[in-house]
Coordinates of C-alpha atoms in Angstrom, one line a residue:
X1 CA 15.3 25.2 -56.5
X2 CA 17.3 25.1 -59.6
X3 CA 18.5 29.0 -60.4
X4 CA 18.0 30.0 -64.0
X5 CA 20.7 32.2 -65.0
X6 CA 20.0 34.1 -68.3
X7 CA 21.1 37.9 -68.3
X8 CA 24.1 39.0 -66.9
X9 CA 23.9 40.4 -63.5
X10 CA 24.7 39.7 -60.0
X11 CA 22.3 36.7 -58.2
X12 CA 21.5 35.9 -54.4
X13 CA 21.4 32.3 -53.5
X14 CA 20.5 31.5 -49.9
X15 CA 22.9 28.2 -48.5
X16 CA 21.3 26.0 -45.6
X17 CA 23.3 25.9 -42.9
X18 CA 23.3 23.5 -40.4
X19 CA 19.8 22.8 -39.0
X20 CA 20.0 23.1 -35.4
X21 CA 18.7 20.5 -32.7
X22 CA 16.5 22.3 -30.0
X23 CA 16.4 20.7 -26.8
X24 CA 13.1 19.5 -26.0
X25 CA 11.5 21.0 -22.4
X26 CA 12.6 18.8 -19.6
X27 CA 10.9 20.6 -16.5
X28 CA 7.2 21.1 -17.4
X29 CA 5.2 18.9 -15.0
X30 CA 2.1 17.5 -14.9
X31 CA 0.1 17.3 -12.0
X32 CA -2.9 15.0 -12.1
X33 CA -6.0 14.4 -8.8
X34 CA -8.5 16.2 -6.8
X35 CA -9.0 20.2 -7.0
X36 CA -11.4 22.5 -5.9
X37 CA -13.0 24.2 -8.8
X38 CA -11.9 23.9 -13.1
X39 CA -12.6 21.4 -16.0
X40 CA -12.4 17.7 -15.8
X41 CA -9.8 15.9 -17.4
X42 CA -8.7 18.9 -19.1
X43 CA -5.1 19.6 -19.1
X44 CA -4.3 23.1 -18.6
X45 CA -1.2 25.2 -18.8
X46 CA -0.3 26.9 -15.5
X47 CA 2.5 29.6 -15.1
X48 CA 2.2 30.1 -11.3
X49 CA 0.1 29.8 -8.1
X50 CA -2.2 32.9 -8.6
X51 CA -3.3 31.2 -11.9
X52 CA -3.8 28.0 -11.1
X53 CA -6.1 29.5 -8.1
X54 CA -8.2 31.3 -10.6
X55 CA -8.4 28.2 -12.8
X56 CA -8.4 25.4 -10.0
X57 CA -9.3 27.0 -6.6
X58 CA -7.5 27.1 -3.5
X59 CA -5.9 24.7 -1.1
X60 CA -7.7 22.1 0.3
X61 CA -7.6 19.6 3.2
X62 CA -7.5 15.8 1.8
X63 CA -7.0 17.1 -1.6
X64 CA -3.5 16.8 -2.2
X65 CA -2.8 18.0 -5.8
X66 CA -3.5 21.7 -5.0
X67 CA -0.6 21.4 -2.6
X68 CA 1.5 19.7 -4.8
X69 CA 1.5 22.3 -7.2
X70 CA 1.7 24.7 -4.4
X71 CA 5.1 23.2 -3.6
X72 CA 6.6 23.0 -7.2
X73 CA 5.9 26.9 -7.6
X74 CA 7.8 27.3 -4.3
X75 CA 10.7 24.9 -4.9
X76 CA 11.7 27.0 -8.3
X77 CA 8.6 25.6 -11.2
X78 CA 8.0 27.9 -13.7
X79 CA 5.1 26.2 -15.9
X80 CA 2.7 23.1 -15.5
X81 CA 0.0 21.4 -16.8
X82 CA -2.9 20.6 -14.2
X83 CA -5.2 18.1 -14.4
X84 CA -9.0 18.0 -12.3
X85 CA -10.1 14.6 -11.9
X86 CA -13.7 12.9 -11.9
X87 CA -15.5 11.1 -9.5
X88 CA -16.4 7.1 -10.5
X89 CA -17.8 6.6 -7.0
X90 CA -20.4 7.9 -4.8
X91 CA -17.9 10.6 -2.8
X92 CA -19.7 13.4 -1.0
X93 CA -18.8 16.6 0.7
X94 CA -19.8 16.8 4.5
X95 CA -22.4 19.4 5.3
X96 CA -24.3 21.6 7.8
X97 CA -26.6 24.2 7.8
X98 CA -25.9 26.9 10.7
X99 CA -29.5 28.5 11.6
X100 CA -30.3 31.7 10.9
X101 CA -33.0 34.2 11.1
X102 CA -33.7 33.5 7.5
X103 CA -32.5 30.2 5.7
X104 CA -29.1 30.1 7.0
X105 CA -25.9 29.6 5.8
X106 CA -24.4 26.0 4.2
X107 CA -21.2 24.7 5.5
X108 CA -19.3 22.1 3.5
X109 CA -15.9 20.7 3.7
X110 CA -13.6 21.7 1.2
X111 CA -13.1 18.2 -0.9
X112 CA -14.8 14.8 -0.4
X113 CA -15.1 12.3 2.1
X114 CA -15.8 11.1 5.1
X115 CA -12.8 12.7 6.9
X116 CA -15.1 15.9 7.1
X117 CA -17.5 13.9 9.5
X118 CA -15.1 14.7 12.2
X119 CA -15.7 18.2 12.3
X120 CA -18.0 20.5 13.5
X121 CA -18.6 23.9 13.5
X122 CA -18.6 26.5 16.3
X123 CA -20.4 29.9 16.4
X124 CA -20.0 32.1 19.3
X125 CA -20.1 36.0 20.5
X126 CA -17.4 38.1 21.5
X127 CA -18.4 39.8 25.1
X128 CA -18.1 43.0 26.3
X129 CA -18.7 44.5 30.0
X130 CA -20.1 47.7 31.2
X131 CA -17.7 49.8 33.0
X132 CA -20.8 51.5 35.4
X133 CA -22.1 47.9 36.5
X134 CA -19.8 45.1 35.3
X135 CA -22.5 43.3 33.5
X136 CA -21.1 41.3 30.3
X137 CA -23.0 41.7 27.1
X138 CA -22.3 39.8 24.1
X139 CA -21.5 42.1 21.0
X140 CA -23.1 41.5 17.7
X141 CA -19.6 40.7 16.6
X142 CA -19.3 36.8 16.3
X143 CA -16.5 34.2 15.4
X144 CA -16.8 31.2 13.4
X145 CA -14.3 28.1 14.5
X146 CA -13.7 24.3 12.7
X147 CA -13.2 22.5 15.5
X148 CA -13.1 18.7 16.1
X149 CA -14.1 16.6 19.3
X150 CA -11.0 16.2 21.7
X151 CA -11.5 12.2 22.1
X152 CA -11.4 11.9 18.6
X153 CA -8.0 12.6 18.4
X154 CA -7.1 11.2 22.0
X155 CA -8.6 8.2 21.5
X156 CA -7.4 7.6 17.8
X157 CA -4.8 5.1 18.5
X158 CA -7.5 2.4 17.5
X159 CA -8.3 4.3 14.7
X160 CA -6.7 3.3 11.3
X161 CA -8.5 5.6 9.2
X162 CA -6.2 8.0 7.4
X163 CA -8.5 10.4 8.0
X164 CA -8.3 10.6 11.5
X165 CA -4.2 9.8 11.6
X166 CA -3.7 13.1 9.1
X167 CA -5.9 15.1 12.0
X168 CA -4.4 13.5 14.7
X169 CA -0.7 14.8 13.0
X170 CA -2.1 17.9 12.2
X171 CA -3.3 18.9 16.1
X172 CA 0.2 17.3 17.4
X173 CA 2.2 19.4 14.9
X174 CA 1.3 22.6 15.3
X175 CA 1.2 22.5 19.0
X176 CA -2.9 22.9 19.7
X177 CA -4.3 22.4 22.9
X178 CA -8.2 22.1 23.6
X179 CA -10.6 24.5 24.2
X180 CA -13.4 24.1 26.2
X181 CA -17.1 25.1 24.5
X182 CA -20.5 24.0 27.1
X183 CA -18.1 21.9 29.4
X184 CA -16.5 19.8 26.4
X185 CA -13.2 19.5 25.0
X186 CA -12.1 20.7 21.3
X187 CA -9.3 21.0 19.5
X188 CA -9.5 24.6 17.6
X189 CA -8.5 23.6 13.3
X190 CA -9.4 26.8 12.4
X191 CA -10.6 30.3 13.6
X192 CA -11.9 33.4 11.6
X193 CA -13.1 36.4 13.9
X194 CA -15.2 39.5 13.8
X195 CA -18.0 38.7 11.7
X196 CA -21.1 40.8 11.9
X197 CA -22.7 38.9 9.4
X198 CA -22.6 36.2 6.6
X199 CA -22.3 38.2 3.9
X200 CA -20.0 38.6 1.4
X201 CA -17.3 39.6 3.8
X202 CA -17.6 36.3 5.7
X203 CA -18.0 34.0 2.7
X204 CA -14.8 35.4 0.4
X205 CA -12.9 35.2 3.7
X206 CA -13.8 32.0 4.8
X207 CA -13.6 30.6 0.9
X208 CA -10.2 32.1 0.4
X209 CA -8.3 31.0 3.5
X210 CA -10.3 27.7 5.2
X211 CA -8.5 24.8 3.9
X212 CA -11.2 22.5 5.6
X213 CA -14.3 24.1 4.9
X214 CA -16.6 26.1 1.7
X215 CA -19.8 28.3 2.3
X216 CA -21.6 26.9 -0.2
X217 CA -25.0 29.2 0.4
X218 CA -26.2 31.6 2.8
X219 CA -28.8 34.7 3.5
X220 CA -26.3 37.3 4.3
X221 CA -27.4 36.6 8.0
X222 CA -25.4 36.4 11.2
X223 CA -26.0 32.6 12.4
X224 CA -27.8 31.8 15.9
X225 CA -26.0 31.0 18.5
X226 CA -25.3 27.4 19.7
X227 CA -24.8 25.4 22.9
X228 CA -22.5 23.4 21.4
X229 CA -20.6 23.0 18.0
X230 CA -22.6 21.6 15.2
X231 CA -21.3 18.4 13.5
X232 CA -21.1 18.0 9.8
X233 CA -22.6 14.9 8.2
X234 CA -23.0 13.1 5.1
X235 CA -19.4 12.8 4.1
X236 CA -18.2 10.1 2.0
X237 CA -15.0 8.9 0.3
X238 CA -14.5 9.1 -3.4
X239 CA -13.3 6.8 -6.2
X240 CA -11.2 9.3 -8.0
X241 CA -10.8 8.5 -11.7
X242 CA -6.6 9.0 -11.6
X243 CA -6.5 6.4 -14.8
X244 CA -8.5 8.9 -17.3
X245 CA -6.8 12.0 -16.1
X246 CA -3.5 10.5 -16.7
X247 CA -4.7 9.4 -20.2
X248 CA -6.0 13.0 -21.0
X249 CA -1.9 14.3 -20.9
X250 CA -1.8 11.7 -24.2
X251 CA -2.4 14.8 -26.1
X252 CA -0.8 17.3 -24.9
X253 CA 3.1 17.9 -26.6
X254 CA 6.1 19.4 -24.5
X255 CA 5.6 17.4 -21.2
X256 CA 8.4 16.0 -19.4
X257 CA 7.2 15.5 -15.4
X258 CA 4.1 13.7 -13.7
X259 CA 3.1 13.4 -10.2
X260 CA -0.2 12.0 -9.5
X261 CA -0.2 12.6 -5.3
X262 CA -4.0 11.6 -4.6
X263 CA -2.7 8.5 -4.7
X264 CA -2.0 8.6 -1.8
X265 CA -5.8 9.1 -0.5
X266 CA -6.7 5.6 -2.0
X267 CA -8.6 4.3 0.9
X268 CA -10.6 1.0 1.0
X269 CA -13.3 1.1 4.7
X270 CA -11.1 4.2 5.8
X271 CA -7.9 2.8 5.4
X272 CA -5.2 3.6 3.3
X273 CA -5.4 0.8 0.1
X274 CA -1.7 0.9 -0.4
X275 CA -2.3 -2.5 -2.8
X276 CA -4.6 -0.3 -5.0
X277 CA -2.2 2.7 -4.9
X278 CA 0.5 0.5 -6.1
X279 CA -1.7 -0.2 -9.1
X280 CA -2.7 3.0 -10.1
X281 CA 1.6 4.2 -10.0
X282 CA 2.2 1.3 -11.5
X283 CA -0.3 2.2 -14.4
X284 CA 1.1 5.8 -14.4
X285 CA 4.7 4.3 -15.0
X286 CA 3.1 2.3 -18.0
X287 CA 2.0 5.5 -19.2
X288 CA 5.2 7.6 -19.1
X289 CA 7.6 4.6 -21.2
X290 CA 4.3 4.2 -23.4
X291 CA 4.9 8.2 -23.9
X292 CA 8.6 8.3 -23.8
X293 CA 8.8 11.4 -22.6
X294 CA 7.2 11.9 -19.2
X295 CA 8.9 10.6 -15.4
X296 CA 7.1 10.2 -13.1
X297 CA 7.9 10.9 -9.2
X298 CA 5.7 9.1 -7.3
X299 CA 4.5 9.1 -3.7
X300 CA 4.4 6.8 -0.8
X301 CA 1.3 6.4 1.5
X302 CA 1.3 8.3 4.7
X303 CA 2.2 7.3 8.1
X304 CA 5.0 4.0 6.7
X305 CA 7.1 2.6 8.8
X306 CA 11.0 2.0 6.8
X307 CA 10.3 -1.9 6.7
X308 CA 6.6 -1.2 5.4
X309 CA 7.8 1.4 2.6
X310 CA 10.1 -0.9 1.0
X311 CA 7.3 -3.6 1.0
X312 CA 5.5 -1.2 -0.3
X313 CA 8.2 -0.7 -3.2
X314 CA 8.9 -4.4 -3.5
X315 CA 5.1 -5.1 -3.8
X316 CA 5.2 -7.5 -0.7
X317 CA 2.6 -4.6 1.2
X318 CA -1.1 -5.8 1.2
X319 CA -0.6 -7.7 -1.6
X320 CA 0.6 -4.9 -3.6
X321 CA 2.2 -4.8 -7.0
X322 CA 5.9 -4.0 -7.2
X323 CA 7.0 -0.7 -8.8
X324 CA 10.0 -1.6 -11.2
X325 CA 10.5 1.4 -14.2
X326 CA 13.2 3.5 -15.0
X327 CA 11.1 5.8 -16.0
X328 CA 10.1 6.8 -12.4
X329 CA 11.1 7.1 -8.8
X330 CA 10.0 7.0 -5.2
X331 CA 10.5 9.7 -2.3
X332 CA 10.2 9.1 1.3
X333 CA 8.9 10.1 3.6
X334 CA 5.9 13.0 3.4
X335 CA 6.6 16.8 4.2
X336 CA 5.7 19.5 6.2
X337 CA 5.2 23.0 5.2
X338 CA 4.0 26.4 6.0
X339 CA 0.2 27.3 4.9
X340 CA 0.3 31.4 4.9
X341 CA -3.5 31.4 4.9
X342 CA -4.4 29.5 8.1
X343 CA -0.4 29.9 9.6
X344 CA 0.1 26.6 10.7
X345 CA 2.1 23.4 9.3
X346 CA -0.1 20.5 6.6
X347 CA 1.2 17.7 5.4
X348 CA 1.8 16.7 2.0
X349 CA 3.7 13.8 0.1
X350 CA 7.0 14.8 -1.3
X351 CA 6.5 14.9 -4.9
X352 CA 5.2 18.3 -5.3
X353 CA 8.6 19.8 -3.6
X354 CA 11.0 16.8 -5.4
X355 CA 9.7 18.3 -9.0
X356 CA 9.8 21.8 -8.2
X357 CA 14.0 21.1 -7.5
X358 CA 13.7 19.3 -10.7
X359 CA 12.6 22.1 -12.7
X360 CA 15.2 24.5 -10.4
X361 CA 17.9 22.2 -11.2
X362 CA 17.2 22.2 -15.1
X363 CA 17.1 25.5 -15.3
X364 CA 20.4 26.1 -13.2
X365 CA 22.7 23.2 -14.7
X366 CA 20.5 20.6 -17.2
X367 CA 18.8 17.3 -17.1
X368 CA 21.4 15.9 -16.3
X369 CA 22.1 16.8 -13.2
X370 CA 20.7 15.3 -9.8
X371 CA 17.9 16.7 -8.3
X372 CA 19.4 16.0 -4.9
X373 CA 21.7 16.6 -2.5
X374 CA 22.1 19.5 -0.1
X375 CA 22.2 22.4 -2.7
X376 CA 20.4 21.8 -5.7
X377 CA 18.2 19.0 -3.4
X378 CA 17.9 22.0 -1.2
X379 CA 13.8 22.0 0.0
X380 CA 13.9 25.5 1.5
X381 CA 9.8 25.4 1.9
X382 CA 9.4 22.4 3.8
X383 CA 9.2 23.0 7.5
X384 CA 10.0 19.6 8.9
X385 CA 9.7 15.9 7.8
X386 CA 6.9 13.3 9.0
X387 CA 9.8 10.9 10.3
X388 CA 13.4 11.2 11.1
X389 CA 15.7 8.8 8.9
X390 CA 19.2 7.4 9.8
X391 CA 22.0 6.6 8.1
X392 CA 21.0 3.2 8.8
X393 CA 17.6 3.6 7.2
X394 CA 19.0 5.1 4.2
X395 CA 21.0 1.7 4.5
X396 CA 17.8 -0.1 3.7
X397 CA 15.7 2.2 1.8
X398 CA 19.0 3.7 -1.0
X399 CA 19.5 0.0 -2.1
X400 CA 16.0 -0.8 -3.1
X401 CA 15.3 2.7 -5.3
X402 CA 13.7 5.0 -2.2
X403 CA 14.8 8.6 -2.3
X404 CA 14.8 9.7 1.1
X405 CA 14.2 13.2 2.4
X406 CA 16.8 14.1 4.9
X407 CA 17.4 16.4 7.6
X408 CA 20.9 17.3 7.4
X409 CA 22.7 19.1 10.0
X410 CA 23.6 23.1 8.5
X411 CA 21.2 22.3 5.6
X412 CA 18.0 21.8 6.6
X413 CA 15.8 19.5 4.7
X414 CA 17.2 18.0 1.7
X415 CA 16.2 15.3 -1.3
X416 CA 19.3 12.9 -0.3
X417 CA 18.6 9.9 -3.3
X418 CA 18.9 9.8 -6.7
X419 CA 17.2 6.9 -7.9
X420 CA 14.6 5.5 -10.7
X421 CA 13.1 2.8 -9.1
X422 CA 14.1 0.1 -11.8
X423 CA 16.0 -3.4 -11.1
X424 CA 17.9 -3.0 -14.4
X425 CA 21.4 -1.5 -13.6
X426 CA 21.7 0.3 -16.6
X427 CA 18.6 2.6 -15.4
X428 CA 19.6 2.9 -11.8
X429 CA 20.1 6.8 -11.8
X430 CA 17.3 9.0 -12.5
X431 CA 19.2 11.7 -14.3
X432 CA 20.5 8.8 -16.5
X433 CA 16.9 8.5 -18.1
X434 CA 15.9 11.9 -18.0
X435 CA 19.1 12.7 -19.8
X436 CA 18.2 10.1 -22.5
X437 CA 14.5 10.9 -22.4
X438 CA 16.0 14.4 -23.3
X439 CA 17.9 13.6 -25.9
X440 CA 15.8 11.4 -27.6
X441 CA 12.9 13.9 -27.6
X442 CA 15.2 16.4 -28.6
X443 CA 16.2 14.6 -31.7
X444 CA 12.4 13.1 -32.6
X445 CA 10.9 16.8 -32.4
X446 CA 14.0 18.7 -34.3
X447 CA 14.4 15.7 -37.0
X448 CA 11.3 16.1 -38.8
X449 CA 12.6 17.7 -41.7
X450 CA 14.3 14.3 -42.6
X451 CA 11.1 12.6 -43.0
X452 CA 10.8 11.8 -46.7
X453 CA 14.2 12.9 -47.6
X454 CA 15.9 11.1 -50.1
X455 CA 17.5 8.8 -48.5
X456 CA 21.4 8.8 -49.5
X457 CA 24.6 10.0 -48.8
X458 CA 23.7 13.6 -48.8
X459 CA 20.7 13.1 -46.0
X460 CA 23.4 10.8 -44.1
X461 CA 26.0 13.2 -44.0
X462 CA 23.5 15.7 -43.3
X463 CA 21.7 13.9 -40.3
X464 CA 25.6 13.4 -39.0
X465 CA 26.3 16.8 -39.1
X466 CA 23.5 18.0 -36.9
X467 CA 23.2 15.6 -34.5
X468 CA 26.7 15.4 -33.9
X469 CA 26.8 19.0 -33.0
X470 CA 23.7 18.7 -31.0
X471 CA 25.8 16.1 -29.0
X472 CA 28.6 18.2 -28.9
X473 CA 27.4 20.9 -27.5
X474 CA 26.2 18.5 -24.5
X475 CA 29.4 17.6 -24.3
X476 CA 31.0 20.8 -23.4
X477 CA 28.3 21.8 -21.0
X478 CA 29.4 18.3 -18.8
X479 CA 26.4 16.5 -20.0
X480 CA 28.3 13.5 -21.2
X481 CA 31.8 12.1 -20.3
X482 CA 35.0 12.0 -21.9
X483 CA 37.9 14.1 -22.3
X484 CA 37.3 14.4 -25.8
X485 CA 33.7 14.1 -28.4
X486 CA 34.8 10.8 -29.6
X487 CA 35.1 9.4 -25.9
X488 CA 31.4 11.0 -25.3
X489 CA 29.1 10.0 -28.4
X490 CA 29.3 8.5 -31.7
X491 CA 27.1 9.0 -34.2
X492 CA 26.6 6.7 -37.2
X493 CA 24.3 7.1 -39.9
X494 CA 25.8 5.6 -43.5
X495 CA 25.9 2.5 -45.7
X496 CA 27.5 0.4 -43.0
X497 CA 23.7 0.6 -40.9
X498 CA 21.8 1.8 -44.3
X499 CA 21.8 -1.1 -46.3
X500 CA 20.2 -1.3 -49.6
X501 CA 17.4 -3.8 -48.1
X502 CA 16.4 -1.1 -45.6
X503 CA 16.7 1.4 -47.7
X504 CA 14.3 0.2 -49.9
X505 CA 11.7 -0.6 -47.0
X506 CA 11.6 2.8 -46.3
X507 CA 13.8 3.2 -43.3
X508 CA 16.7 5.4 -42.4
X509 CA 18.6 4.3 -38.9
X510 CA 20.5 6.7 -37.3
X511 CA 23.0 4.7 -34.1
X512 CA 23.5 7.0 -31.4
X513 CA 25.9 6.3 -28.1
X514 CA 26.5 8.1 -25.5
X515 CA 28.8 8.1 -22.4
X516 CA 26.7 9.6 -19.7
X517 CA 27.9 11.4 -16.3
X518 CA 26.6 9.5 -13.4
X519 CA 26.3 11.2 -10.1
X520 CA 28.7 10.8 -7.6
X521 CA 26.5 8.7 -5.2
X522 CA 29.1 7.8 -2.8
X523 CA 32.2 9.7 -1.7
X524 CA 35.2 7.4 -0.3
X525 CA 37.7 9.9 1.4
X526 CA 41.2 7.2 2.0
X527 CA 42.9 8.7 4.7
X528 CA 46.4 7.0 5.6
X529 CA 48.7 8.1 8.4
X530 CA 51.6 9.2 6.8
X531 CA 55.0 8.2 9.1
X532 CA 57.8 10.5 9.4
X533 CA 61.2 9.4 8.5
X534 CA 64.9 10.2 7.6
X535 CA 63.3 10.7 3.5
X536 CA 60.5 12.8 5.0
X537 CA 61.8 16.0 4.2
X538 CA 61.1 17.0 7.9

């Protein structure tokens, strides 16, 4: 605006100042599979676990996303996007109705498949005796037990089903032992006691803390009694439609993470389909560079061996399909945590923990920091890991782009890689990419203004200006390296890259370099034996 100046007085003009580059979010995740309850393919913001259980349910067995996010609350997330998936299959919940004196109550299992055809459900009484004739009466008190056939998990060494291998982990974990109900052996999953009937009491308890099974109707009364457990039936697996909710995040601004862990429940006759699970990653990490703006920490299937996981990796597994992008990375093996509501140990893949150190480590340092190592790697939820590594697997599994999670003695359980799990050397360390995803997001959202500028010397020097102090400013907060700005970025943007023959297509180019900090992987301590002598100064 062109100030008019006609009568004699005193006039305010406002200057621009520098326009200042925002740093673009870098820990909001997105989590993407199979939950209990919300809208389908519908990204929604989540700001902690009590919201996304009123949006998305609670935790369920064989559904691993709700324990994924579980896990990035815990590990020091703050907000997240979350995802519910479709079904493109024919999956079904397992079922039983326990008998009643009206029309009973439905049991199903909490998410689909046919892993709930394992389990059965046991009603009994609690018992009292008379103290004048020592006869035992049952109480109208009852108990209400998930329970799964002892051979079952005995006998599942022929089994390959992951089903029955995440049971058979499950019962060995946490220690169970069987229980015998009308001269057969269980193993007890869960128990909730002192029920007088199946109202409301019984079916917000059960709802709120089973993790393996959902009352999905009942009469309000008590079930009969039963000589043995009754099965569940009609389970059947899924085809979850991972693809379309990763698509949905297309349109949703500010995202920087994705884990998509149900793929990890890919199964093809039961057993794990690692050669469709490397597809679907594989199309995930197509979606994040497509984006620019997302990395992705993926999962490995369950129960790998450390030759079979880098097959796996190299796509040499079933057939598989190599994962090669910078703009994700691979964690091995799964976890172990706590579950508060039914006080025994699940297991879950690792990405759910891995991002929720991301977002504590962006918040505590920056992007450009590793998410690893013994502090800031630090998994302080996770109980245990599902296999013990070496340094001599690490040997094997570092080289080839798998994180591992390692139990390290006075630390506990700690991310202990760094990786992206790209061949190109450039891209070898994730905080590498995530500090350039950073910065160019940073720059794309907060240069706007530029757009239809006149394109000259003014707009150059202008451009300059602002993303020089931008840079700078990562500079002194140890984002970049050099002892001085000029060893740590450059910033060109004049006639030597504006040409008159770009200049008149439209174009402005701005050339950016930078001299990022990479981790310090590995730590050589030289020790020499120092010789005493007559110049000692002994």
């Amino acid at each position: 605006m062109v100030a008019n100046y006609l009568h004699p007085g005193i006039y305010i003009e406002e200057i621009p100042s520098i326009r200042s580059i925002q740093g673009a979010p870098t820990s909001v995740a997105a989590f993407v599979g199979v939950t209990e309850s919300g809208p389908f393919n519908t990204p929604t913001l989540i700001t902690s676990w009590n919201a996304y259980t009123r949006q998305f349910g609670n935790l369920i067995w064989f559904g691993m996303n709700s324990w994924a996010v579980y896990e990035f609350f815990m590990e020091g997330g703050a907000s997240c996007y979350v995802v519910r998936v479709g079904d493109l299959g024919n999956g079904k919940v397992a079922a039983v109705t326990l008998p009643s004196s009206g029309s009973g109550t439905k049991i199903n299992t909490a998410s689909a498949g046919d892993w709930g055809n394992s389990l059965l459900i046991n009603i009994s009484n609690n018992t009292s005796t008379t103290p004048s004739g020592g006869k035992t009466t049952q109480s109208p008190v009852f108990n209400l037990q998930v329970v799964v056939e002892a051979q079952t998990i005995d006998a599942a060494g022929a089994n390959p089903s992951l089903a029955t291998h995440m049971l058979v982990a499950y019962v060995t974990q946490n220690g169970l032992t069987t229980t015998v109900i009308n001269g057969q052996n269980y193993y007890v999953l869960e128990s909730f006691n002192g029920f007088t009937d199946a109202g409301a009491g019984f079916v917000g308890r059960i709802n709120s803390h089973s993790m393996f099974i959902r009352v999905e109707t009942t009469d309000g009364k008590r079930p009969n009694n039963t000589a043995s457990p009754t099965k569940l039936q009609g389970g059947a697996a899924s085809n979850w439609d991972l693809l379309s909710g990763m698509n949905a995040l297309k349109t949703v601004q500010g995202l920087s993470l994705l884990a998509v862990p149900d793929t990890v429940t890919i199964v093809k006759n039961g057993v794990t389909d690692t050669a469709a699970q490397s597809q679907m990653i594989n199309q995930g990490l197509s979606l994040c560079q497509d984006m620019g703006s997302l990395f992705y920490a993926t999962d490995p299937p369950y129960g790998q061996s450390v030759q079979n996981i880098v097959a796996f990796k190299t796509g040499t597994l079933q057939n598989g399909q190599a994962l090669n992008s910078s703009y994700g990375t691979l964690y091995y093996p799964w976890a172990w945590i706590f579950n508060p509501l039914s006080n025994s140990n699940v297991p879950i893949p690792p990405s759910g923990p891995a991002l929720g150190r991301y977002a504590y480590t962006d918040g505590t340092i920056g992007v450009w920091k590793s998410p690893a190592g013994v502090n800031d790697g630090a998994m302080r939820s996770v109980v245990s890991l599902a296999l013990p590594l070496t340094d001599a697997d690490q040997d094997t599994l570092n080289p080839n782009g798998i994180n591992t999670l390692r139990n390290l003695i006075n630390y506990g359980n700690v991310i202990y890689g760094a990786r992206t799990v790209s061949q190109d050397t450039q891209w070898t360390y994730l905080s590498v990419r995530r500090l350039f995803i950073f910065v160019e997001q940073s720059l794309k959202n907060s240069l706007q203004w530029v757009v239809f500028e006149p394109n000259d010397q003014q707009l150059w020097a202008g451009v300059t200006r602002d993303v020089s102090a931008f840079l700078n400013t990562l500079w002194q907060q140890g984002a970049l390296f050099g002892a001085t700005p000029q060893e740590a970025f450059f910033v060109t943007c004049d006639s030597s890259n504006n040409p008159p023959e770009t200049r008149m297509l439209g174009q402005l180019y701005i050339d950016i370099g930078l001299a990022p900090v990479y981790p310090a992987e590995f730590v050589i301590i030289r020790i020499t034996q120092k010789t005493a002598g007559p110049d000692s100064g002994g």
